[in-house]
């Protein structure tokens, strides 16, 4: 922590230098032809809770320690995060040979009245290209009774276009969402996920570089038949690891699925063993 802070204070150009000197990944896939990305963009949306601890992900030193441990495990291909976390990892020198996906929109703060209005205030396509990263991720929640939804879709389409122009992956994470008792809830029924896929797949003037980041729900064979776009499976917060791993394994057999993008359930497993959780997930691939 002291070394990172010292660099930030006395040598802020070290971040750009580390990005320029970083050895890029040859491919987003590991030697098994699968992608295994660790997600850590939750804190920037105010979503720091894990289990019963509302601030579990708020300790940056602990988060970085867990990320470093996860990234060094065999088969892990990369990280998905906002600039503050990626900059820390660059300064630590742990991103050589890793795919880096930058999180682009995080203003839909968890629990806020404006959660749908998820504006792009983090990475943009220009910065991702300049930093020699591999793509950008956008959370795209579609709420049919919220007037902010059209601008969410428009801004996602603009990001898809800007990334495609640079031949960078546009990783779209769609949900059909509803307001319930003052809180925004994602509908995880197969029908809702299918509808979100069909909407998200059509955004932008080309889909050539678009990937989908999707939850694992019931009837995934029918769900993933909704698109030919490459898909990665998200983890979310897992209450039953055995059931989650079994569901991931079944979904990984489907033709569009390229791998996993998982965060809290691997970085903060119930038994505290990050290496074991990550190795188990990699084993599913």
CSV table of N, CA and C in Angstrom, one decimal, residues 9 32 39 45 64 67 69 72-73 81-82 103 192 203 210 213 218 228 233 242 249-250 263 270 284:
chain,number,residue,atom,x,y,z
A,9,UNK,N,1.7,9.6,-5.5
A,9,UNK,CA,2.0,11.0,-5.1
A,9,UNK,C,3.2,11.6,-5.9
A,32,UNK,N,-6.6,-24.0,-22.5
A,32,UNK,CA,-7.8,-24.9,-22.8
A,32,UNK,C,-8.8,-24.2,-23.7
A,39,UNK,N,-13.6,-10.5,-11.9
A,39,UNK,CA,-14.2,-9.2,-11.9
A,39,UNK,C,-14.1,-8.4,-10.5
A,45,UNK,N,-19.6,1.0,-7.9
A,45,UNK,CA,-21.0,1.2,-8.0
A,45,UNK,C,-21.6,1.3,-6.5
A,64,UNK,N,-6.9,-6.0,-3.1
A,64,UNK,CA,-5.7,-6.2,-4.0
A,64,UNK,C,-5.0,-7.5,-3.7
A,67,UNK,N,-7.0,-10.2,-5.2
A,67,UNK,CA,-6.9,-10.1,-6.7
A,67,UNK,C,-5.5,-10.7,-7.1
A,69,UNK,N,-3.6,-12.8,-5.6
A,69,UNK,CA,-3.6,-14.3,-5.4
A,69,UNK,C,-4.4,-15.0,-6.5
A,72,UNK,N,-2.6,-15.0,-10.1
A,72,UNK,CA,-1.5,-15.8,-10.3
A,72,UNK,C,-1.8,-17.3,-10.4
A,73,UNK,N,-3.1,-17.6,-10.2
A,73,UNK,CA,-3.5,-19.0,-10.3
A,73,UNK,C,-3.5,-19.5,-11.8
A,81,UNK,N,-12.2,-4.4,-14.3
A,81,UNK,CA,-12.2,-3.5,-13.2
A,81,UNK,C,-12.3,-2.1,-13.7
A,82,UNK,N,-12.6,-1.1,-12.8
A,82,UNK,CA,-12.5,0.3,-13.0
A,82,UNK,C,-11.0,0.8,-13.0
A,103,UNK,N,-14.2,-1.4,-17.0
A,103,UNK,CA,-15.6,-1.1,-16.7
A,103,UNK,C,-15.9,0.3,-17.1
A,192,UNK,N,-37.1,-13.5,-19.2
A,192,UNK,CA,-36.5,-12.2,-19.0
A,192,UNK,C,-35.1,-12.1,-19.6
A,203,UNK,N,-27.7,-3.9,-30.3
A,203,UNK,CA,-27.2,-2.5,-30.1
A,203,UNK,C,-25.9,-2.3,-30.9
A,210,UNK,N,-18.9,-7.7,-30.2
A,210,UNK,CA,-19.8,-7.7,-29.0
A,210,UNK,C,-19.8,-9.1,-28.4
A,213,UNK,N,-22.3,-10.8,-21.4
A,213,UNK,CA,-21.9,-11.3,-20.0
A,213,UNK,C,-23.3,-11.6,-19.3
A,218,UNK,N,-32.1,-20.8,-14.9
A,218,UNK,CA,-32.7,-22.1,-15.3
A,218,UNK,C,-32.8,-22.1,-16.8
A,228,UNK,N,-26.2,-15.7,-31.3
A,228,UNK,CA,-24.9,-16.3,-31.7
A,228,UNK,C,-23.7,-15.6,-31.2
A,233,UNK,N,-20.1,-16.2,-18.6
A,233,UNK,CA,-21.0,-16.4,-17.5
A,233,UNK,C,-20.6,-15.6,-16.3
A,242,UNK,N,-21.4,-25.3,-4.2
A,242,UNK,CA,-21.5,-26.5,-4.9
A,242,UNK,C,-22.6,-26.4,-6.0
A,249,UNK,N,-20.9,-25.4,-14.7
A,249,UNK,CA,-20.3,-26.5,-15.5
A,249,UNK,C,-21.3,-26.9,-16.6
A,250,UNK,N,-22.6,-27.0,-16.3
A,250,UNK,CA,-23.6,-27.3,-17.3
A,250,UNK,C,-23.7,-26.3,-18.4
A,263,UNK,N,-16.5,-12.6,-9.8
A,263,UNK,CA,-15.8,-11.7,-8.9
A,263,UNK,C,-15.9,-12.1,-7.4
A,270,UNK,N,-16.8,-18.5,0.9
A,270,UNK,CA,-17.3,-18.7,2.2
A,270,UNK,C,-16.2,-19.3,3.2
A,284,UNK,N,-13.5,-26.2,-13.9
A,284,UNK,CA,-14.7,-26.4,-14.7
A,284,UNK,C,-14.5,-26.1,-16.2
